[in-house]
Short mmCIF file of C-alpha atoms (C1' of nucleotides) in Angstrom, two decimals:
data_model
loop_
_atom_site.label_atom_id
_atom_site.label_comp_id
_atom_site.label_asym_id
_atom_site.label_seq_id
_atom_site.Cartn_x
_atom_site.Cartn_y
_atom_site.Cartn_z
CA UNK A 240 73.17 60.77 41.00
CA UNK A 241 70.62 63.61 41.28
CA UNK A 242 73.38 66.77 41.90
CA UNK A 243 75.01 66.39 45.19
CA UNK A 244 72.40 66.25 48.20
CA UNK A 245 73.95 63.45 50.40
CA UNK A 246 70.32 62.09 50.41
CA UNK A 247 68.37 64.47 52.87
CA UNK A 248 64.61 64.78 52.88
CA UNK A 249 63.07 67.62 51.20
CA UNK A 250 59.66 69.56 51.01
CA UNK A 251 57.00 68.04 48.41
CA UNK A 252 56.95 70.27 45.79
CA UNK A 253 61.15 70.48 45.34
CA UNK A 254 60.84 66.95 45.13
CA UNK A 255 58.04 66.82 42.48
CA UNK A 256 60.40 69.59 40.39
CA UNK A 257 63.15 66.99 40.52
CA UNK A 258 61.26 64.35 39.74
CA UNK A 259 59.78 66.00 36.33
CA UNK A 260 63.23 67.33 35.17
CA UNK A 261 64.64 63.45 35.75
CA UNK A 262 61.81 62.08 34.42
CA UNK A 263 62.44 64.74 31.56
CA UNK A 264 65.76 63.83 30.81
CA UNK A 265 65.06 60.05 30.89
CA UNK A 266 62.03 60.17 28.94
CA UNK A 267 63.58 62.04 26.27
CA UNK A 268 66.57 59.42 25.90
CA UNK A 269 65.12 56.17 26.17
CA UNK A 270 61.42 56.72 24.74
CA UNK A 271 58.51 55.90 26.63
CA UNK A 272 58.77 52.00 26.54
CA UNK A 273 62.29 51.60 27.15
CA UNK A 274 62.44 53.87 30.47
CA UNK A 275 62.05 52.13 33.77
CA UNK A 276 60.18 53.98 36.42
CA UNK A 277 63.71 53.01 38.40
CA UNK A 278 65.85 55.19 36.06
CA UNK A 279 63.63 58.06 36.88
CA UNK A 280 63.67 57.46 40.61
CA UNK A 281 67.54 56.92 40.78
CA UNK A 282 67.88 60.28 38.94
CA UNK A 283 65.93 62.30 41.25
CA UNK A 284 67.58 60.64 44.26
CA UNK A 285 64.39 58.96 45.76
CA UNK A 286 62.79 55.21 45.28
CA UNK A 287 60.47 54.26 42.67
CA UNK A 288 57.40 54.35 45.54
CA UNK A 289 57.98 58.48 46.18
CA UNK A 290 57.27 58.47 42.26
CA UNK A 291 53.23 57.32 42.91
CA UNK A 292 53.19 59.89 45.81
CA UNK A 293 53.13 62.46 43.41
CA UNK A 294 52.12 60.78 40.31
CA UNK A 295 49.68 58.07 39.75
CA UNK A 296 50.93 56.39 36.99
CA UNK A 297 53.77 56.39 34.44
CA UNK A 298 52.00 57.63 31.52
CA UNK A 299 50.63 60.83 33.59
CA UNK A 300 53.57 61.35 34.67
CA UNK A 301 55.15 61.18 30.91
CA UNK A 302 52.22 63.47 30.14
CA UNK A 303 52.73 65.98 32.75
CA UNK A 304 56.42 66.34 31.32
CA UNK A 305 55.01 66.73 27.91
CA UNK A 306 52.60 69.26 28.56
CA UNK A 307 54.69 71.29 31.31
CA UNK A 308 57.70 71.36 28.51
CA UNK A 309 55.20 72.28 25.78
CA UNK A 310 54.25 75.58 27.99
CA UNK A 311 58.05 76.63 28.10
CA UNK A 312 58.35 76.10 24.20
CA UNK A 313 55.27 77.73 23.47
CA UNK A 314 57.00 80.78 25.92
CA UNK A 315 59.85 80.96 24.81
CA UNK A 316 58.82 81.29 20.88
CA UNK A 317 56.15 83.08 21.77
CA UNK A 318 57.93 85.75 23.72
CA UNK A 319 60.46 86.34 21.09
CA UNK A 320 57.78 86.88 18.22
CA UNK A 321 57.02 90.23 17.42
CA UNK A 322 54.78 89.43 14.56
CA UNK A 323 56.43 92.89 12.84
CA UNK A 324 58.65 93.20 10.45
CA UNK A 325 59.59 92.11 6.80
CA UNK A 326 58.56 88.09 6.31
CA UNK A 327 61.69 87.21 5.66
CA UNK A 328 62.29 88.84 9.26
CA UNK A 329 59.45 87.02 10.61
CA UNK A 330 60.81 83.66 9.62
CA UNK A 331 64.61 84.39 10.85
CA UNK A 332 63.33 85.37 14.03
CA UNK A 333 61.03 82.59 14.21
CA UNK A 334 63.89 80.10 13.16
CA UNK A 335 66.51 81.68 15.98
CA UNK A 336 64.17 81.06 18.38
CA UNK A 337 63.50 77.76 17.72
CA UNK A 338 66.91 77.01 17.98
CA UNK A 339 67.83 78.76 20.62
CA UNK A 340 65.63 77.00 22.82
CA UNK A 341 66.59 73.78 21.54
CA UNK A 342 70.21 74.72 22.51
CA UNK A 343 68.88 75.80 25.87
CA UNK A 344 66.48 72.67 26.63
CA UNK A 345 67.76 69.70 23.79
CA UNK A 346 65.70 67.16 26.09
CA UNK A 347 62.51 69.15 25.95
CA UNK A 348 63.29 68.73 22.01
CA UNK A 349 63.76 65.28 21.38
CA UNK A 350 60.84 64.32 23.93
CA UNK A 351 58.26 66.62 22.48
CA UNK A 352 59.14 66.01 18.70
CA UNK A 353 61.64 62.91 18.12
CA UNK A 354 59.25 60.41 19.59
CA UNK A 355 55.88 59.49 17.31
CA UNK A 356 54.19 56.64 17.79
CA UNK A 357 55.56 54.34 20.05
CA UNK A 358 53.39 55.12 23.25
CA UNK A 359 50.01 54.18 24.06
CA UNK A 360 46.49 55.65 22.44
CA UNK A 361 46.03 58.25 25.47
CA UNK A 362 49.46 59.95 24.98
CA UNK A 363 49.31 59.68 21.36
CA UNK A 364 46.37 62.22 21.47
CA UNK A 365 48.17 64.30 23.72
CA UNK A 366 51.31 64.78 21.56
CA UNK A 367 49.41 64.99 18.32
CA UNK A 368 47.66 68.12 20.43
CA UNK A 369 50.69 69.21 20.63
CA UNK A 370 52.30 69.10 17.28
CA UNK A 371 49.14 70.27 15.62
CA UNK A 372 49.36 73.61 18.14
CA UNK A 373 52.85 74.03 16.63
CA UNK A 374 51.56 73.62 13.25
CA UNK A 375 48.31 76.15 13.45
CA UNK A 376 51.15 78.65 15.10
CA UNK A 377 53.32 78.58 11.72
CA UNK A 378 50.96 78.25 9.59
CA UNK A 379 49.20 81.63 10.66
CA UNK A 380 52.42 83.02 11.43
CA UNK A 381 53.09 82.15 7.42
CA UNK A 382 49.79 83.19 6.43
CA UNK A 383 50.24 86.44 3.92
CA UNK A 384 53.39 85.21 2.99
CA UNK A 385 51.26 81.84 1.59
CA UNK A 386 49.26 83.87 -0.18
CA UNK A 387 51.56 85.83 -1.60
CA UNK A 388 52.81 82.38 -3.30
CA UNK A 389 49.12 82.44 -4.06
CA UNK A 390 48.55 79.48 -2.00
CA UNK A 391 45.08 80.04 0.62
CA UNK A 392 46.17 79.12 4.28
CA UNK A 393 43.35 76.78 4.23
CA UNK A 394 44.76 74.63 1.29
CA UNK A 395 45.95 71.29 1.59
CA UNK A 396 48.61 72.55 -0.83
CA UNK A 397 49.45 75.22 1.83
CA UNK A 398 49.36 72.67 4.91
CA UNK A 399 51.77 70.75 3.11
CA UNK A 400 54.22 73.26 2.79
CA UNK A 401 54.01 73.81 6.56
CA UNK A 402 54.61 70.55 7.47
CA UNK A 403 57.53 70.82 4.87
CA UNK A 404 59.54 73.30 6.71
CA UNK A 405 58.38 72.66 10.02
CA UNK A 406 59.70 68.79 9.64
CA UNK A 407 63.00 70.55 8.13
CA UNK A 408 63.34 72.96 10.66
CA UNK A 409 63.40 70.21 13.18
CA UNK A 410 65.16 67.75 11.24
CA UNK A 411 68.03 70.59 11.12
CA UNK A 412 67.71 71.17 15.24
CA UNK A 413 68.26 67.22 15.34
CA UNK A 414 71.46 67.43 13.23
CA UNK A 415 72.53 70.61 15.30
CA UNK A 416 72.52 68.84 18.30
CA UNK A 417 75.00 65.43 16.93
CA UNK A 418 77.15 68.75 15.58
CA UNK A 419 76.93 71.17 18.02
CA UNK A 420 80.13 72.96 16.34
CA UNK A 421 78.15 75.48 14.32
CA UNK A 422 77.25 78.77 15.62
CA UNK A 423 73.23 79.10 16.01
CA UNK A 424 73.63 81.94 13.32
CA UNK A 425 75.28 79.97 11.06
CA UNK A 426 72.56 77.57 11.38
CA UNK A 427 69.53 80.41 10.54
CA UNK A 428 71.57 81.14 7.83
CA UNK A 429 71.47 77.55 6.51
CA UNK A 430 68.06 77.12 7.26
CA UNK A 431 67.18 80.76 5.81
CA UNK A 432 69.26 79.87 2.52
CA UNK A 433 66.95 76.55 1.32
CA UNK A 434 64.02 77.92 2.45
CA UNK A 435 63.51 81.50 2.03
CA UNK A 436 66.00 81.04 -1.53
CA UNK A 437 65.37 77.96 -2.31
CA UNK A 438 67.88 75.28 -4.22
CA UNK A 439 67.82 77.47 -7.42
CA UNK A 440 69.63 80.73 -6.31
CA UNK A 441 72.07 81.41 -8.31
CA UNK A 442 75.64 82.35 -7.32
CA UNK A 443 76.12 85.47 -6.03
CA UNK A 444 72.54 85.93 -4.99
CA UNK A 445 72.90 84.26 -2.28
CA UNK A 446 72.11 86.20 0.77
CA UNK A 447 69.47 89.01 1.47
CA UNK B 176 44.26 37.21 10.75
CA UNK B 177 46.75 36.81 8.38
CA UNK B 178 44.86 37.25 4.44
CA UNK B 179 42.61 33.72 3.94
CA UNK B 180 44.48 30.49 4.62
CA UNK B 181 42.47 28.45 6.98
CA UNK B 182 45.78 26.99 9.29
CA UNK B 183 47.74 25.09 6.95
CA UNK B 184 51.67 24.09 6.67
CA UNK B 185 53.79 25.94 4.72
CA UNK B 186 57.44 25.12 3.53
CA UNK B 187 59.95 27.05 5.27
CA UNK B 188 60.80 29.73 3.11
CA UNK B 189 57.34 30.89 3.11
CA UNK B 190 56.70 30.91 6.05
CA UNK B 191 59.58 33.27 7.37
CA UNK B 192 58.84 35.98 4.75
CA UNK B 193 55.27 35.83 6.03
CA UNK B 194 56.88 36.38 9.30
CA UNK B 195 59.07 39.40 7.76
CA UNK B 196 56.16 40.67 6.31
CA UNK B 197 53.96 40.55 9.49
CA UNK B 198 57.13 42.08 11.72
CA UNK B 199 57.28 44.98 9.43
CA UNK B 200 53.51 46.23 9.91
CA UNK B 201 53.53 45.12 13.62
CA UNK B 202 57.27 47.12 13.92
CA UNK B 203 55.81 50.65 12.57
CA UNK B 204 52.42 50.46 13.54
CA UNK B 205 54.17 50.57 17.54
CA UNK B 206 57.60 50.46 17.43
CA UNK B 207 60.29 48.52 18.74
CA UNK B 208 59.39 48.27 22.78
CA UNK B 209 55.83 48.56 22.50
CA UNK B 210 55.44 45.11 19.81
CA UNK B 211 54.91 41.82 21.58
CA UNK B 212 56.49 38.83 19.87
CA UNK B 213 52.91 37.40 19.92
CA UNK B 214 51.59 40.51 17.96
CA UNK B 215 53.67 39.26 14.98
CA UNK B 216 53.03 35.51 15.23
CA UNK B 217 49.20 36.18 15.10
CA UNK B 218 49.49 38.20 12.14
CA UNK B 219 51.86 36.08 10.53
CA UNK B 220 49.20 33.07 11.45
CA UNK B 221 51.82 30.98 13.60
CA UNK B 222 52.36 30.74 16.90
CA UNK B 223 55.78 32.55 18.93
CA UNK B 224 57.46 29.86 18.89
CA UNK B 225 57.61 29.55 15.23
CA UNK B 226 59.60 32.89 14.87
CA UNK B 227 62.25 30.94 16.93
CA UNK B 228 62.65 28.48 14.34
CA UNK B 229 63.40 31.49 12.17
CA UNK B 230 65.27 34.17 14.05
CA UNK B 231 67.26 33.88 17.06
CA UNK B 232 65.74 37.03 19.22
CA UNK B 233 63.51 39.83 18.34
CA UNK B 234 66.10 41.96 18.07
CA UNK B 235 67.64 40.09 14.93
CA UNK B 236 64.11 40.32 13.37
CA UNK B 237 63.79 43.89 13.61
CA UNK B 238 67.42 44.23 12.22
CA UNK B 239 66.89 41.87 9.52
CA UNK B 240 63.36 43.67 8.69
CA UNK B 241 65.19 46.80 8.65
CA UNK B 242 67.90 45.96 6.50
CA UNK B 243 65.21 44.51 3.99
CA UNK B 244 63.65 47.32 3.31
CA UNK B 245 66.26 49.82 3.75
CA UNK B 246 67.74 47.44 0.37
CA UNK B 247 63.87 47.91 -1.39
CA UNK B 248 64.01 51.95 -0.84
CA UNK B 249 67.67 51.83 -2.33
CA UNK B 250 66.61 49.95 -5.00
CA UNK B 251 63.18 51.78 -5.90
CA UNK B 252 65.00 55.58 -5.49
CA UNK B 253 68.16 54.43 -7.14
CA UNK B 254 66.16 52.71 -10.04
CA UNK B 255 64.53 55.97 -11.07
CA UNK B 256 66.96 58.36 -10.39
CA UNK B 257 68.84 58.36 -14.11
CA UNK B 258 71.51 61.20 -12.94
CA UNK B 259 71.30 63.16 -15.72
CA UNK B 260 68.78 65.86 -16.60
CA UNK B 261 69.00 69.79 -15.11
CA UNK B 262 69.47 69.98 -11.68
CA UNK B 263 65.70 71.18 -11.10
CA UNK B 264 64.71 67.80 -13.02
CA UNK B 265 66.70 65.67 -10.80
CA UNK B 266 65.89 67.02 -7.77
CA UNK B 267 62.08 66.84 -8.93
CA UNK B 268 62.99 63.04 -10.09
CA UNK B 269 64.29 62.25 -6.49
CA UNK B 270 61.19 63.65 -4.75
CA UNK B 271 58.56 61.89 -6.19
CA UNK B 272 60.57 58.57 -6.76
CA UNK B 273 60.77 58.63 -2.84
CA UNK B 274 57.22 59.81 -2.63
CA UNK B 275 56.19 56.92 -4.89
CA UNK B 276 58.24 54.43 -2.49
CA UNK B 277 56.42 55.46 0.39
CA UNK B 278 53.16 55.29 -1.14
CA UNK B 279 53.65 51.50 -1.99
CA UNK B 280 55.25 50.52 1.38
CA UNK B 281 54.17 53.53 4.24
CA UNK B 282 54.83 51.01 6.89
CA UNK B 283 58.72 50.94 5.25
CA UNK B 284 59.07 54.64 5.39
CA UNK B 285 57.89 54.58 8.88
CA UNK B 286 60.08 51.65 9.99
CA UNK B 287 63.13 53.23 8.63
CA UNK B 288 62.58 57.21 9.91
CA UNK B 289 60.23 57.80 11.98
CA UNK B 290 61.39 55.94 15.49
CA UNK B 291 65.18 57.48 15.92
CA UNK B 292 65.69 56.05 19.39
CA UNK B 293 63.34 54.15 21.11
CA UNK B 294 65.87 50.55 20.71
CA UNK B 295 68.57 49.54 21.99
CA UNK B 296 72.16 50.09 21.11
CA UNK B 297 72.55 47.60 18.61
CA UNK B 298 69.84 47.97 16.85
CA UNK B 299 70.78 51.98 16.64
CA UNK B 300 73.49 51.20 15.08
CA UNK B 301 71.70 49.95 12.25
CA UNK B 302 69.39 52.70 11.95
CA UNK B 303 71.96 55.35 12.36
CA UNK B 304 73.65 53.47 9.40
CA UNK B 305 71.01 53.85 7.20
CA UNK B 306 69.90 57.00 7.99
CA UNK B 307 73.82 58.31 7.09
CA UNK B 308 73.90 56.20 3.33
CA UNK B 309 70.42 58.15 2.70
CA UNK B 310 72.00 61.41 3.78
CA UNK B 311 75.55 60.62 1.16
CA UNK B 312 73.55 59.90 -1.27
CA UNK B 313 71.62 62.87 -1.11
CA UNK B 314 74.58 64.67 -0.55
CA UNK B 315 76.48 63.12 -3.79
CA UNK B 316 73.79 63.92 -5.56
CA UNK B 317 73.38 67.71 -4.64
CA UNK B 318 76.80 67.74 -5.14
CA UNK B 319 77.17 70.11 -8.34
CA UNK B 320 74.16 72.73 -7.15
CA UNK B 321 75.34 73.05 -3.58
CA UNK B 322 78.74 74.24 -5.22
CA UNK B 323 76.77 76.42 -7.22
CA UNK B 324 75.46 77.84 -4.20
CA UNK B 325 78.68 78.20 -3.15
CA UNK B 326 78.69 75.52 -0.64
CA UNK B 327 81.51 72.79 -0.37
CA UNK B 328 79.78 69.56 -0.31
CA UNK B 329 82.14 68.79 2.50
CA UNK B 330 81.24 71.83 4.80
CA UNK B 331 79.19 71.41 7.92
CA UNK B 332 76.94 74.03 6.05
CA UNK B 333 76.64 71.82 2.79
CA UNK B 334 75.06 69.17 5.23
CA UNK B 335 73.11 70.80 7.09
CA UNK B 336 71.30 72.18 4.39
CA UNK B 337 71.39 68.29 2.98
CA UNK B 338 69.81 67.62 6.50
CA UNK B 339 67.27 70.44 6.09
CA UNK B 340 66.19 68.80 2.61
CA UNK B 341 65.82 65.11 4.11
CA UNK B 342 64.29 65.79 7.20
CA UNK B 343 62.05 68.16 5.06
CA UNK B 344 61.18 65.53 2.34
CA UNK B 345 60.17 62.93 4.97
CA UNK B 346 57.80 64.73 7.16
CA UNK B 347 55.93 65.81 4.12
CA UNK B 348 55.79 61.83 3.25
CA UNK B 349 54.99 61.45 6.83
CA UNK B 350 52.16 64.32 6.41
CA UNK B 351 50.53 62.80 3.21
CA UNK B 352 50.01 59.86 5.12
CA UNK B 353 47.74 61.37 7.42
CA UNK B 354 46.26 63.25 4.04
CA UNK B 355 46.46 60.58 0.93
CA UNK B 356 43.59 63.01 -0.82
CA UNK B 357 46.49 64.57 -2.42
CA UNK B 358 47.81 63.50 -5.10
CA UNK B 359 51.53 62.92 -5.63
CA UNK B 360 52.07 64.92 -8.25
CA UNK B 361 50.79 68.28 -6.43
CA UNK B 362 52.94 66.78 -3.60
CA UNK B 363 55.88 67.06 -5.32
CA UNK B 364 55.29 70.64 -6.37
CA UNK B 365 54.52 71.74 -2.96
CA UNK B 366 57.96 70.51 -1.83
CA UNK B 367 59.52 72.13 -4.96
CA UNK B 368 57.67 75.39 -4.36
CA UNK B 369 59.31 75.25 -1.14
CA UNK B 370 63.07 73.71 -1.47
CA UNK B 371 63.82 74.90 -5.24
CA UNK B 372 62.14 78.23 -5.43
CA UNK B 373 62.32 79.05 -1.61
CA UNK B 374 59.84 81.29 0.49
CA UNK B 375 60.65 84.41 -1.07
CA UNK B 376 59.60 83.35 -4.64
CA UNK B 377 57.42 86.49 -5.92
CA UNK B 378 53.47 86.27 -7.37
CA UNK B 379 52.66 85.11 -10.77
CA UNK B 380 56.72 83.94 -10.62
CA UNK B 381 55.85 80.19 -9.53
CA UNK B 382 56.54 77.85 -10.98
CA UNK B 383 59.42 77.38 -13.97
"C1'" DG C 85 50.70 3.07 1.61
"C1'" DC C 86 54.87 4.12 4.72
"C1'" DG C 87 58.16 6.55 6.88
"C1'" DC C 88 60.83 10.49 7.86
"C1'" DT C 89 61.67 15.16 8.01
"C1'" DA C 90 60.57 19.66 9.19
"C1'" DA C 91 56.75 22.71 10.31
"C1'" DC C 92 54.24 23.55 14.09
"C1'" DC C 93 52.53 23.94 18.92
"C1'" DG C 94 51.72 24.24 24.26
"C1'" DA C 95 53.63 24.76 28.33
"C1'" DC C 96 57.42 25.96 30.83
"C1'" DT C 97 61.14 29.23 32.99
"C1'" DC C 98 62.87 33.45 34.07
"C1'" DA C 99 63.39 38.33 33.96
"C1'" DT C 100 61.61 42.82 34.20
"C1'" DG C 101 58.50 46.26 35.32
"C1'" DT C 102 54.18 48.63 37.25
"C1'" DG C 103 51.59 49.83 40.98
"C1'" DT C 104 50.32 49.07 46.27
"C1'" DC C 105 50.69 49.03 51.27
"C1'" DG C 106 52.19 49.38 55.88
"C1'" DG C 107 55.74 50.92 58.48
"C1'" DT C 108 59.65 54.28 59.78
"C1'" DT C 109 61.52 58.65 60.86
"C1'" DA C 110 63.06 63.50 59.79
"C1'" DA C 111 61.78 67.97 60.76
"C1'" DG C 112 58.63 71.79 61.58
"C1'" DA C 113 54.85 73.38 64.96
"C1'" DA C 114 53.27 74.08 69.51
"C1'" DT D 294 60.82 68.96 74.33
"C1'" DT D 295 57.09 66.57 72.40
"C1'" DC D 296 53.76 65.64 68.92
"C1'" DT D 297 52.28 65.20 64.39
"C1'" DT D 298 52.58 65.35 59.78
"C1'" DA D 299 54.35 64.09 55.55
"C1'" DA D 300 58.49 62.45 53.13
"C1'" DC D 301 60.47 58.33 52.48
"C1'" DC D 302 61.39 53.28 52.00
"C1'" DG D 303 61.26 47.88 51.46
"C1'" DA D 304 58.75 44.26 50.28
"C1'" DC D 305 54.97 42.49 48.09
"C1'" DA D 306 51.47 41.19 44.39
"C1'" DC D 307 50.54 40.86 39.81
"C1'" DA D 308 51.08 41.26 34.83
"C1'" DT D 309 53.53 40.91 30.66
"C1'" DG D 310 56.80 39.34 27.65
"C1'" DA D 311 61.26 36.95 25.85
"C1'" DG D 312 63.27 32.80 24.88
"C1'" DT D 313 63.44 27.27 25.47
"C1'" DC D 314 62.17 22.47 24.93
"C1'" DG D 315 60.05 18.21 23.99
"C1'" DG D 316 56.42 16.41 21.66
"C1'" DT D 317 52.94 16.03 17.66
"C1'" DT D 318 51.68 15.56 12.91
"C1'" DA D 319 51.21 17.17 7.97
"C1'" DG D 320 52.88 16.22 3.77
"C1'" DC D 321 56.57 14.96 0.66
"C1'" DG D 322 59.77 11.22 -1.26
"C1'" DC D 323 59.91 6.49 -1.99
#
DNA sequence: GCGCTAACCGACTCATGTGTCGGTTAAGAA
DNA sequence: TTCTTAACCGACACATGAGTCGGTTAGCGC
């Protein structure tokens, strides 16, 4: 079920790859809990044992995923930032590539973000490093553009109104993927209109 | 571990909403996969085989839990939400009636939003239910002001930007959780800052 | 006080799932 | 070609958890 190999042996590491991108996919569709170490092993076209030659136990193996998926995110976004530019810019460039690389990698999405609580303590922390990295990014990214709202970055007021639109933004890459039918610019657009606008533009105002 | 009784017998009745009551805590607190029957009979102060006499399988619980409070938030938001007022008012109205629901019962919000697919296929039905009434009524009620942003209700645009709002609106809940020193009325001006004035809002043009 | 119902429990079966271990063999090195 | 390493597997041990069943007894109606 991996891609085609009629089941031939292969060197360590291209195993371990396949291994985290099944692992990856399953993960991200069944939750921690609910995936069987088997599911994971049928994917990448090897038994459950070859899993603990390269892994010691599920939940490292979840966390390697996590963390290894975080690093392409952070990438990705990263690499597309210029940090120049007009705020309103800023945020449409920020917003495009967010959802770009959710087109790109929708598993990476849904495992890194979807999922909250329903693992054990040690992952917990590691995803809550995670989200709060994401957060920190924004919010500095957001940082004049707070205060010219006259909000200090290092309100609670001004945290909240992260969380706000990160939890939107998200919420919209969610929706995006059950209605794939819109064009990613159409989508920035949406996402540009409620939150750089806001609900009380008037007619005819609408964009830029 | 349940509040004081010392082990007595209680008629039927209530006994199972202890149970309910118990399943809901135990249900957020680590999701669907991750909660042990047992979990919930301690803290409803029976043993497992008591939530037999009441509900055929765990699954049934969580449904039945789920459908319970999905009917209290309906209730609570629909109760406050009079319909009339400017469209500013009622969005305002919305917010914090939801914000005040999720104050009383955070283990309800979480129940309800949080975990998206950790369950199995029957029980996503169910949640994928009530996460669609939430988003029509949202939508119904935007109705008039997406027009006026020149958005047909029935466009894919009109709900994404409905989507935006939600998904918004609940990870700020989810966020206050973590930070209850705020109170809920500055909580609902954050998230109007943000959703009715937008990003781009100028200085000294805030609020009003 | 007496009996009967229904609330409650302990102990069981069975299924699933994680992690381990010793053996087998493909395939590159010498 | 032969040897050796490391990729791979099957079978096991062990834990956890869902759902079942027959028995026990508290507490209400009489």
């Amino acid at each position: 079920m991996a891609t085609k190999e009629p089941r031939k042996r292969m060197p360590g590491s291209a195993r371990r790859s396949r291994i985290v991108e099944a692992a990856l996919e399953v993960f991200a569709a069944r939750g921690y809990h609910a995936t069987a170490m088997e599911e994971i092993a049928v994917a990448a076209g090897v038994t459950r044992s070859v899993l603990y030659d390269h892994f010691p136990s599920k939940r490292v193996l979840l966390i390697t995923v996590l963390q290894e998926q975080n690093a392409r995110l952070v990438e990705h976004v990263g690499g597309r930032i210029t940090g120049s530019g007009s705020p309103e810019r800023r945020l449409r460039a920020t917003l495009d590539a967010y959802f770009s690389f959710t087109e790109a990698n929708p598993g990476a999405r849904r495992l890194l973000f979807d999922h909250t609580d329903e693992d054990d303590p040690e992952i917990k922390v590691v995803r809550w490093g995670i989200r709060e990295t994401r957060t920190r990014s924004v919010a500095a990214m957001l940082g004049p553009d707070l205060r010219r709202l006259g909000l200090d970055p290092e309100t609670e007021a001004a945290q909240a109104v992260v969380e706000l639109l990160i939890s939107g933004t998200d919420g919209l890459a969610q929706w995006w993927a059950r209605h794939p039918t819109m064009s990613r610019d159409r989508l920035v657009e949406a996402a540009m209109l409620v939150l750089w606008n806001g609900l009380s533009t008037l007619p005819e105002t609408g964009a830029r």
